[in-house]
Amino acid sequence: MNSIDRYAVIGSGIGHSRSPQIHALFAKATRQAMEYGLLDAPPVAFQTVVRKFFREGGRGLNVTVPHKQAALRLADTHTPRAQRAGAVNTLASAANGKLLGDNTDGAGLVRDLTVNLDCTLRGARVLLLGAGGAARGVIAPLLEAGVASLSVCNRHGVRAKKLAQEFADLGPVTAVPADDSTAAGRAHIRDDAGYDVIVNATSASLRGELPQIPAYAVGTQTLAYDLAYGERDTVFMHWARSAGAARAVMGLGMLVEQAAESFLLWRGVRPDTAPVLAALRSPT
Ligand code: ATR
């Protein structure tokens, strides 16, 4: 059996995943003897592939689309943040052959916003677009960061309402309508100032689409953040800039930060993310 500790990312259609490169850079910088691979598995094969990986001595997996809910079900124990997010993006082998499920996505977003982008979340008015799995995963960490208000806005408004209700015990989260026909959504922002931060957690960017966004949402202070990332700026980023946002960024920093948080769980050491982010951004 291989004596080097083995890790991997598991997803479906993830041939272009940047996680192996990120973790290789982390391992080198922190002098950890480990290898990190890529497991492409369709949903029907997820459980079998994961069980085999750990049975053969694998130490940890990052889990990505579309397996995060399946990973929650598969894990034997969960961290509180994974439980609250309703999804697992990190699996680790624990004592007695048990599997621990964690979720580092929300922490990755908050760290990218506050540390890398120097954005003050405490007291900020935040608009969250989307009410699916990605949105669910970032609500608790944003509330814990001390935002003044978190407004959830979704194409199908009823999903936004349900999500807001579910997290209302943690802080000031409410649903706002996606259209401009009512003034209800403006309750949390100063006139014409827009939101301090808009997070696009819809999957619209993946198809080159723009989610419905209330026109009043953007002001000159607004930081527009797309959880999606790719080679080129997303439609949402273009839209935000043309609407007058101060900054529009994509989720590459979140990817690196959530990876660092997983690395910390697995190896007990937090890698420095700045050089890795710089390496990913520099043209190859
Ligand atoms: P994920 O796990 O990536 O969050 P999901 O759970 O399927 O995926 O959720 C996708 C989210 O993106 C939903 O909030 C969805 O809106 P609906 O709930 O109204 O379906 C949103 N979404 C996807 N495409 C969209 C589009 N073109 N415009 C607006 N919202 C979109």
CSV table of C-alpha atoms and ligand atoms in Angstrom, one decimal:
chain,number,residue,atom,x,y,z
A,1,MET,CA,0.0,0.0,0.0
A,2,ASN,CA,1.1,3.6,-0.7
A,3,SER,CA,2.8,5.1,2.3
A,4,ILE,CA,2.2,8.7,1.3
A,5,ASP,CA,-1.1,10.1,2.7
A,6,ARG,CA,-3.6,10.3,-0.1
A,7,TYR,CA,-6.2,13.0,-0.7
A,8,ALA,CA,-8.4,13.9,-3.7
A,9,VAL,CA,-11.3,15.9,-4.9
A,10,ILE,CA,-14.4,14.1,-6.0
A,11,GLY,CA,-17.0,15.5,-8.4
A,12,SER,CA,-18.6,14.9,-11.7
A,13,GLY,CA,-17.1,16.4,-14.9
A,14,ILE,CA,-14.3,18.0,-12.9
A,15,GLY,CA,-11.4,17.4,-15.4
A,16,HIS,CA,-10.5,21.1,-15.1
A,17,SER,CA,-10.6,21.3,-11.3
A,18,ARG,CA,-7.9,23.5,-9.8
A,19,SER,CA,-8.0,21.7,-6.5
A,20,PRO,CA,-5.0,19.3,-7.2
A,21,GLN,CA,-2.8,22.3,-8.2
A,22,ILE,CA,-3.9,24.2,-5.1
A,23,HIS,CA,-3.2,21.4,-2.7
A,24,ALA,CA,0.1,20.5,-4.3
A,25,LEU,CA,1.2,24.1,-3.7
A,26,PHE,CA,0.0,24.0,-0.1
A,27,ALA,CA,1.8,20.6,0.5
A,28,LYS,CA,5.0,22.0,-1.0
A,29,ALA,CA,4.9,25.2,1.1
A,30,THR,CA,4.1,23.4,4.3
A,31,ARG,CA,6.4,20.4,3.6
A,32,GLN,CA,3.7,17.9,4.0
A,33,ALA,CA,4.3,14.4,2.5
A,34,MET,CA,1.0,13.9,0.7
A,35,GLU,CA,-0.5,13.4,-2.7
A,36,TYR,CA,-3.7,14.8,-4.0
A,37,GLY,CA,-5.6,13.4,-7.0
A,38,LEU,CA,-8.9,13.8,-8.9
A,39,LEU,CA,-11.8,11.4,-8.8
A,40,ASP,CA,-14.4,11.9,-11.5
A,41,ALA,CA,-17.6,10.0,-10.5
A,42,PRO,CA,-21.2,10.3,-11.5
A,43,PRO,CA,-23.8,10.4,-8.7
A,44,VAL,CA,-24.6,6.6,-9.0
A,45,ALA,CA,-21.0,5.8,-8.3
A,46,PHE,CA,-20.3,8.3,-5.5
A,47,GLN,CA,-20.8,6.1,-2.5
A,48,THR,CA,-18.8,3.2,-3.9
A,49,VAL,CA,-15.9,5.3,-5.0
A,50,VAL,CA,-15.7,7.1,-1.7
A,51,ARG,CA,-15.9,3.9,0.4
A,52,LYS,CA,-13.2,2.3,-1.8
A,53,PHE,CA,-10.9,5.4,-1.5
A,54,PHE,CA,-11.0,5.3,2.3
A,55,ARG,CA,-10.9,1.5,2.6
A,56,GLU,CA,-7.6,1.6,0.6
A,57,GLY,CA,-6.1,4.1,3.1
A,58,GLY,CA,-7.2,7.5,1.7
A,59,ARG,CA,-7.1,10.2,4.4
A,60,GLY,CA,-9.4,12.9,3.0
A,61,LEU,CA,-11.6,14.1,0.1
A,62,ASN,CA,-12.9,17.4,-1.1
A,63,VAL,CA,-16.4,17.0,-2.4
A,64,THR,CA,-17.8,19.2,-5.1
A,65,VAL,CA,-20.8,19.4,-7.5
A,66,PRO,CA,-23.1,17.4,-7.5
A,67,HIS,CA,-22.1,15.3,-4.5
A,68,LYS,CA,-22.3,17.6,-1.5
A,69,GLN,CA,-25.6,16.4,-0.2
A,70,ALA,CA,-24.7,12.8,-0.8
A,71,ALA,CA,-21.5,13.4,1.2
A,72,LEU,CA,-23.6,14.7,4.1
A,73,ARG,CA,-25.6,11.5,4.1
A,74,LEU,CA,-22.5,9.3,3.8
A,75,ALA,CA,-20.5,10.9,6.7
A,76,ASP,CA,-20.8,9.2,10.1
A,77,THR,CA,-20.3,12.4,12.1
A,78,HIS,CA,-20.5,16.0,11.1
A,79,THR,CA,-19.1,19.3,12.2
A,80,PRO,CA,-21.8,21.8,13.4
A,81,ARG,CA,-21.1,24.0,10.3
A,82,ALA,CA,-21.7,21.1,7.9
A,83,GLN,CA,-24.9,20.2,9.7
A,84,ARG,CA,-26.1,23.7,9.4
A,85,ALA,CA,-25.1,24.1,5.8
A,86,GLY,CA,-26.9,20.8,4.9
A,87,ALA,CA,-23.9,19.9,2.8
A,88,VAL,CA,-20.4,18.4,3.1
A,89,ASN,CA,-17.4,19.6,1.0
A,90,THR,CA,-14.7,17.9,3.1
A,91,LEU,CA,-14.5,14.3,4.3
A,92,ALA,CA,-11.8,13.1,6.6
A,93,SER,CA,-11.0,9.7,8.0
A,94,ALA,CA,-11.5,9.7,11.7
A,95,ALA,CA,-11.0,7.1,14.4
A,96,ASN,CA,-12.5,3.5,14.1
A,97,GLY,CA,-12.8,3.9,10.3
A,98,LYS,CA,-15.5,6.5,10.7
A,99,LEU,CA,-15.9,9.4,8.2
A,100,LEU,CA,-16.1,13.0,9.4
A,101,GLY,CA,-18.0,15.5,7.2
A,102,ASP,CA,-17.2,19.2,7.3
A,103,ASN,CA,-18.1,22.2,5.2
A,104,THR,CA,-15.4,24.8,4.6
A,105,ASP,CA,-17.2,26.8,1.8
A,106,GLY,CA,-18.8,29.5,4.0
A,107,ALA,CA,-15.6,30.0,6.0
A,108,GLY,CA,-13.7,30.3,2.7
A,109,LEU,CA,-16.1,33.0,1.4
A,110,VAL,CA,-15.9,35.0,4.6
A,111,ARG,CA,-12.1,34.8,4.7
A,112,ASP,CA,-11.8,35.8,1.0
A,113,LEU,CA,-14.0,38.8,1.6
A,114,THR,CA,-12.5,40.0,4.8
A,115,VAL,CA,-8.8,39.1,4.5
A,116,ASN,CA,-8.1,39.0,0.7
A,117,LEU,CA,-10.6,41.7,-0.3
A,118,ASP,CA,-10.4,43.8,2.8
A,119,CYS,CA,-14.2,44.0,3.1
A,120,THR,CA,-15.7,44.7,6.4
A,121,LEU,CA,-18.6,42.3,7.0
A,122,ARG,CA,-19.4,43.5,10.5
A,123,GLY,CA,-22.3,45.9,10.1
A,124,ALA,CA,-22.5,45.3,6.3
A,125,ARG,CA,-25.8,45.1,4.4
A,126,VAL,CA,-25.5,42.0,2.3
A,127,LEU,CA,-27.7,40.7,-0.6
A,128,LEU,CA,-27.6,37.0,-1.3
A,129,LEU,CA,-28.8,35.9,-4.7
A,130,GLY,CA,-30.1,32.3,-4.9
A,131,ALA,CA,-31.7,29.9,-2.5
A,132,GLY,CA,-30.1,26.6,-3.5
A,133,GLY,CA,-27.3,24.6,-1.9
A,134,ALA,CA,-24.6,27.2,-2.5
A,135,ALA,CA,-26.7,29.9,-0.9
A,136,ARG,CA,-27.6,27.7,2.1
A,137,GLY,CA,-23.9,27.0,2.7
A,138,VAL,CA,-22.9,30.6,3.2
A,139,ILE,CA,-25.7,32.0,5.3
A,140,ALA,CA,-24.6,31.0,8.7
A,141,PRO,CA,-21.0,32.1,8.3
A,142,LEU,CA,-22.1,35.5,6.9
A,143,LEU,CA,-24.4,36.0,9.9
A,144,GLU,CA,-21.7,34.9,12.3
A,145,ALA,CA,-19.4,37.5,10.7
A,146,GLY,CA,-21.8,40.1,12.1
A,147,VAL,CA,-23.6,41.5,9.0
A,148,ALA,CA,-26.2,44.1,9.8
A,149,SER,CA,-28.7,42.5,7.5
A,150,LEU,CA,-28.7,39.6,5.1
A,151,SER,CA,-31.4,39.8,2.3
A,152,VAL,CA,-32.0,36.6,0.4
A,153,CYS,CA,-33.4,37.1,-3.1
A,154,ASN,CA,-34.4,34.3,-5.4
A,155,ARG,CA,-36.2,33.8,-8.8
A,156,HIS,CA,-38.7,31.6,-7.0
A,157,GLY,CA,-39.3,33.8,-4.0
A,158,VAL,CA,-40.9,31.1,-1.8
A,159,ARG,CA,-37.5,29.3,-1.6
A,160,ALA,CA,-35.9,32.5,-0.4
A,161,LYS,CA,-38.6,32.9,2.3
A,162,LYS,CA,-38.1,29.3,3.5
A,163,LEU,CA,-34.4,29.7,3.7
A,164,ALA,CA,-34.5,33.0,5.6
A,165,GLN,CA,-37.0,31.4,8.1
A,166,GLU,CA,-34.7,28.5,8.6
A,167,PHE,CA,-31.7,30.6,9.6
A,168,ALA,CA,-33.6,33.4,11.4
A,169,ASP,CA,-32.5,32.1,14.8
A,170,LEU,CA,-28.9,32.9,13.9
A,171,GLY,CA,-29.3,36.6,12.9
A,172,PRO,CA,-31.0,39.3,10.8
A,173,VAL,CA,-31.9,37.3,7.6
A,174,THR,CA,-35.0,38.1,5.6
A,175,ALA,CA,-36.2,37.4,2.0
A,176,VAL,CA,-36.6,40.2,-0.5
A,177,PRO,CA,-38.4,40.1,-3.8
A,178,ALA,CA,-36.4,39.8,-7.0
A,179,ASP,CA,-38.4,42.4,-8.9
A,180,ASP,CA,-38.6,46.1,-8.3
A,181,SER,CA,-42.4,46.2,-8.0
A,182,THR,CA,-42.4,46.7,-4.2
A,183,ALA,CA,-40.4,48.8,-1.9
A,184,ALA,CA,-40.0,45.9,0.6
A,185,GLY,CA,-36.6,45.0,-0.6
A,186,ARG,CA,-35.2,48.5,0.1
A,187,ALA,CA,-35.8,48.3,3.8
A,188,HIS,CA,-32.2,47.3,4.5
A,189,ILE,CA,-30.3,49.8,2.5
A,190,ARG,CA,-29.9,53.5,2.6
A,191,ASP,CA,-31.5,55.4,-0.3
A,192,ASP,CA,-29.5,55.0,-3.5
A,193,ALA,CA,-26.5,53.5,-1.6
A,194,GLY,CA,-27.2,49.9,-2.6
A,195,TYR,CA,-26.0,47.0,-0.7
A,196,ASP,CA,-22.4,46.9,0.6
A,197,VAL,CA,-22.0,43.3,-0.7
A,198,ILE,CA,-23.9,41.3,-3.2
A,199,VAL,CA,-23.1,37.6,-3.3
A,200,ASN,CA,-24.3,35.7,-6.4
A,201,ALA,CA,-24.9,32.1,-5.2
A,202,THR,CA,-27.2,31.2,-8.1
A,203,SER,CA,-26.0,28.7,-10.7
A,204,ALA,CA,-26.9,31.2,-13.4
A,205,SER,CA,-23.3,32.1,-14.2
A,206,LEU,CA,-22.5,28.5,-15.1
A,207,ARG,CA,-24.9,28.9,-18.0
A,208,GLY,CA,-23.8,32.4,-18.9
A,209,GLU,CA,-27.1,33.8,-17.5
A,210,LEU,CA,-27.8,36.7,-15.2
A,211,PRO,CA,-30.1,36.2,-12.2
A,212,GLN,CA,-32.9,38.7,-11.5
A,213,ILE,CA,-31.4,41.5,-9.4
A,214,PRO,CA,-33.3,44.4,-8.1
A,215,ALA,CA,-32.0,47.5,-9.8
A,216,TYR,CA,-31.7,49.4,-6.6
A,217,ALA,CA,-29.2,46.8,-5.3
A,218,VAL,CA,-26.0,48.3,-6.7
A,219,GLY,CA,-24.4,51.5,-5.4
A,220,THR,CA,-21.0,53.0,-5.7
A,221,GLN,CA,-19.8,51.2,-2.5
A,222,THR,CA,-21.0,47.8,-3.6
A,223,LEU,CA,-18.7,44.8,-3.8
A,224,ALA,CA,-20.3,42.3,-6.2
A,225,TYR,CA,-19.0,38.7,-5.6
A,226,ASP,CA,-19.8,35.8,-7.8
A,227,LEU,CA,-19.3,32.4,-6.2
A,228,ALA,CA,-18.7,31.0,-9.7
A,229,TYR,CA,-15.2,31.3,-11.2
A,230,GLY,CA,-13.7,30.7,-14.6
A,231,GLU,CA,-11.3,31.9,-17.2
A,232,ARG,CA,-13.3,35.0,-18.0
A,233,ASP,CA,-15.4,37.4,-16.0
A,234,THR,CA,-19.0,36.2,-15.5
A,235,VAL,CA,-22.2,37.9,-16.8
A,236,PHE,CA,-23.0,39.0,-13.3
A,237,MET,CA,-19.6,40.7,-12.9
A,238,HIS,CA,-20.1,42.6,-16.2
A,239,TRP,CA,-23.6,43.6,-15.1
A,240,ALA,CA,-22.4,44.8,-11.7
A,241,ARG,CA,-19.6,46.9,-13.1
A,242,SER,CA,-21.9,48.5,-15.7
A,243,ALA,CA,-24.5,49.2,-12.9
A,244,GLY,CA,-21.8,51.1,-11.0
A,245,ALA,CA,-20.4,48.7,-8.5
A,246,ALA,CA,-17.1,49.6,-6.8
A,247,ARG,CA,-15.7,46.1,-7.4
A,248,ALA,CA,-16.8,42.9,-9.1
A,249,VAL,CA,-14.9,39.7,-8.3
A,250,MET,CA,-15.2,35.9,-8.9
A,251,GLY,CA,-14.9,33.1,-6.4
A,252,LEU,CA,-11.3,32.0,-7.1
A,253,GLY,CA,-10.3,33.3,-3.7
A,254,MET,CA,-13.1,31.4,-2.0
A,255,LEU,CA,-11.9,28.2,-3.8
A,256,VAL,CA,-8.4,28.7,-2.4
A,257,GLU,CA,-9.6,29.7,1.1
A,258,GLN,CA,-12.0,26.7,1.4
A,259,ALA,CA,-9.1,24.5,0.3
A,260,ALA,CA,-6.9,26.0,3.0
A,261,GLU,CA,-9.5,25.3,5.6
A,262,SER,CA,-9.8,21.7,4.5
A,263,PHE,CA,-6.0,21.4,4.5
A,264,LEU,CA,-6.0,22.7,8.1
A,265,LEU,CA,-8.6,20.0,9.1
A,266,TRP,CA,-6.6,17.2,7.5
A,267,ARG,CA,-3.0,18.3,8.3
A,268,GLY,CA,-3.3,20.6,11.4
A,269,VAL,CA,-1.5,23.4,9.6
A,270,ARG,CA,-3.0,26.4,7.8
A,271,PRO,CA,-1.2,27.1,4.5
A,272,ASP,CA,-0.5,30.7,3.4
A,273,THR,CA,-3.0,31.3,0.7
A,274,ALA,CA,-1.7,34.6,-0.9
A,275,PRO,CA,1.1,33.0,-3.0
A,276,VAL,CA,-1.2,30.2,-4.2
A,277,LEU,CA,-3.9,32.7,-5.2
A,278,ALA,CA,-1.2,34.8,-7.0
A,279,ALA,CA,0.0,31.6,-8.8
A,280,LEU,CA,-3.5,30.7,-10.0
A,281,ARG,CA,-4.1,34.2,-11.3
A,282,SER,CA,-0.9,34.5,-13.2
A,283,PRO,CA,-1.2,33.5,-16.8
A,284,THR,CA,0.4,30.1,-17.6
B,1,ATR,P1,-26.5,25.0,-6.2
B,1,ATR,O1,-26.2,23.8,-5.4
B,1,ATR,O2,-25.4,25.4,-7.1
B,1,ATR,O3,-26.9,26.2,-5.3
B,1,ATR,P2,-29.2,24.6,-6.8
B,1,ATR,O4,-29.5,24.0,-5.4
B,1,ATR,O5,-29.8,23.9,-8.0
B,1,ATR,O6,-27.7,24.6,-7.1
B,1,ATR,O7,-29.7,26.1,-6.8
B,1,ATR,C1,-29.5,26.9,-7.9
B,1,ATR,C2,-30.0,28.3,-7.6
B,1,ATR,O8,-29.7,29.2,-8.7
B,1,ATR,C3,-31.4,28.5,-7.3
B,1,ATR,O9,-31.6,29.5,-6.3
B,1,ATR,C4,-32.0,28.9,-8.6
B,1,ATR,O10,-33.2,29.6,-8.6
B,1,ATR,P3,-34.6,28.9,-8.4
B,1,ATR,O11,-34.7,28.4,-7.0
B,1,ATR,O12,-35.6,30.0,-8.6
B,1,ATR,O13,-34.7,27.8,-9.4
B,1,ATR,C5,-30.9,29.8,-9.1
B,1,ATR,N1,-30.9,30.0,-10.6
B,1,ATR,C6,-30.4,29.1,-11.5
B,1,ATR,N2,-30.5,29.6,-12.7
B,1,ATR,C7,-31.0,30.9,-12.6
B,1,ATR,C8,-31.3,31.9,-13.5
B,1,ATR,N3,-31.1,31.8,-14.8
B,1,ATR,N4,-31.8,33.1,-13.0
B,1,ATR,C9,-32.0,33.2,-11.6
B,1,ATR,N5,-31.7,32.3,-10.7
B,1,ATR,C10,-31.2,31.1,-11.2
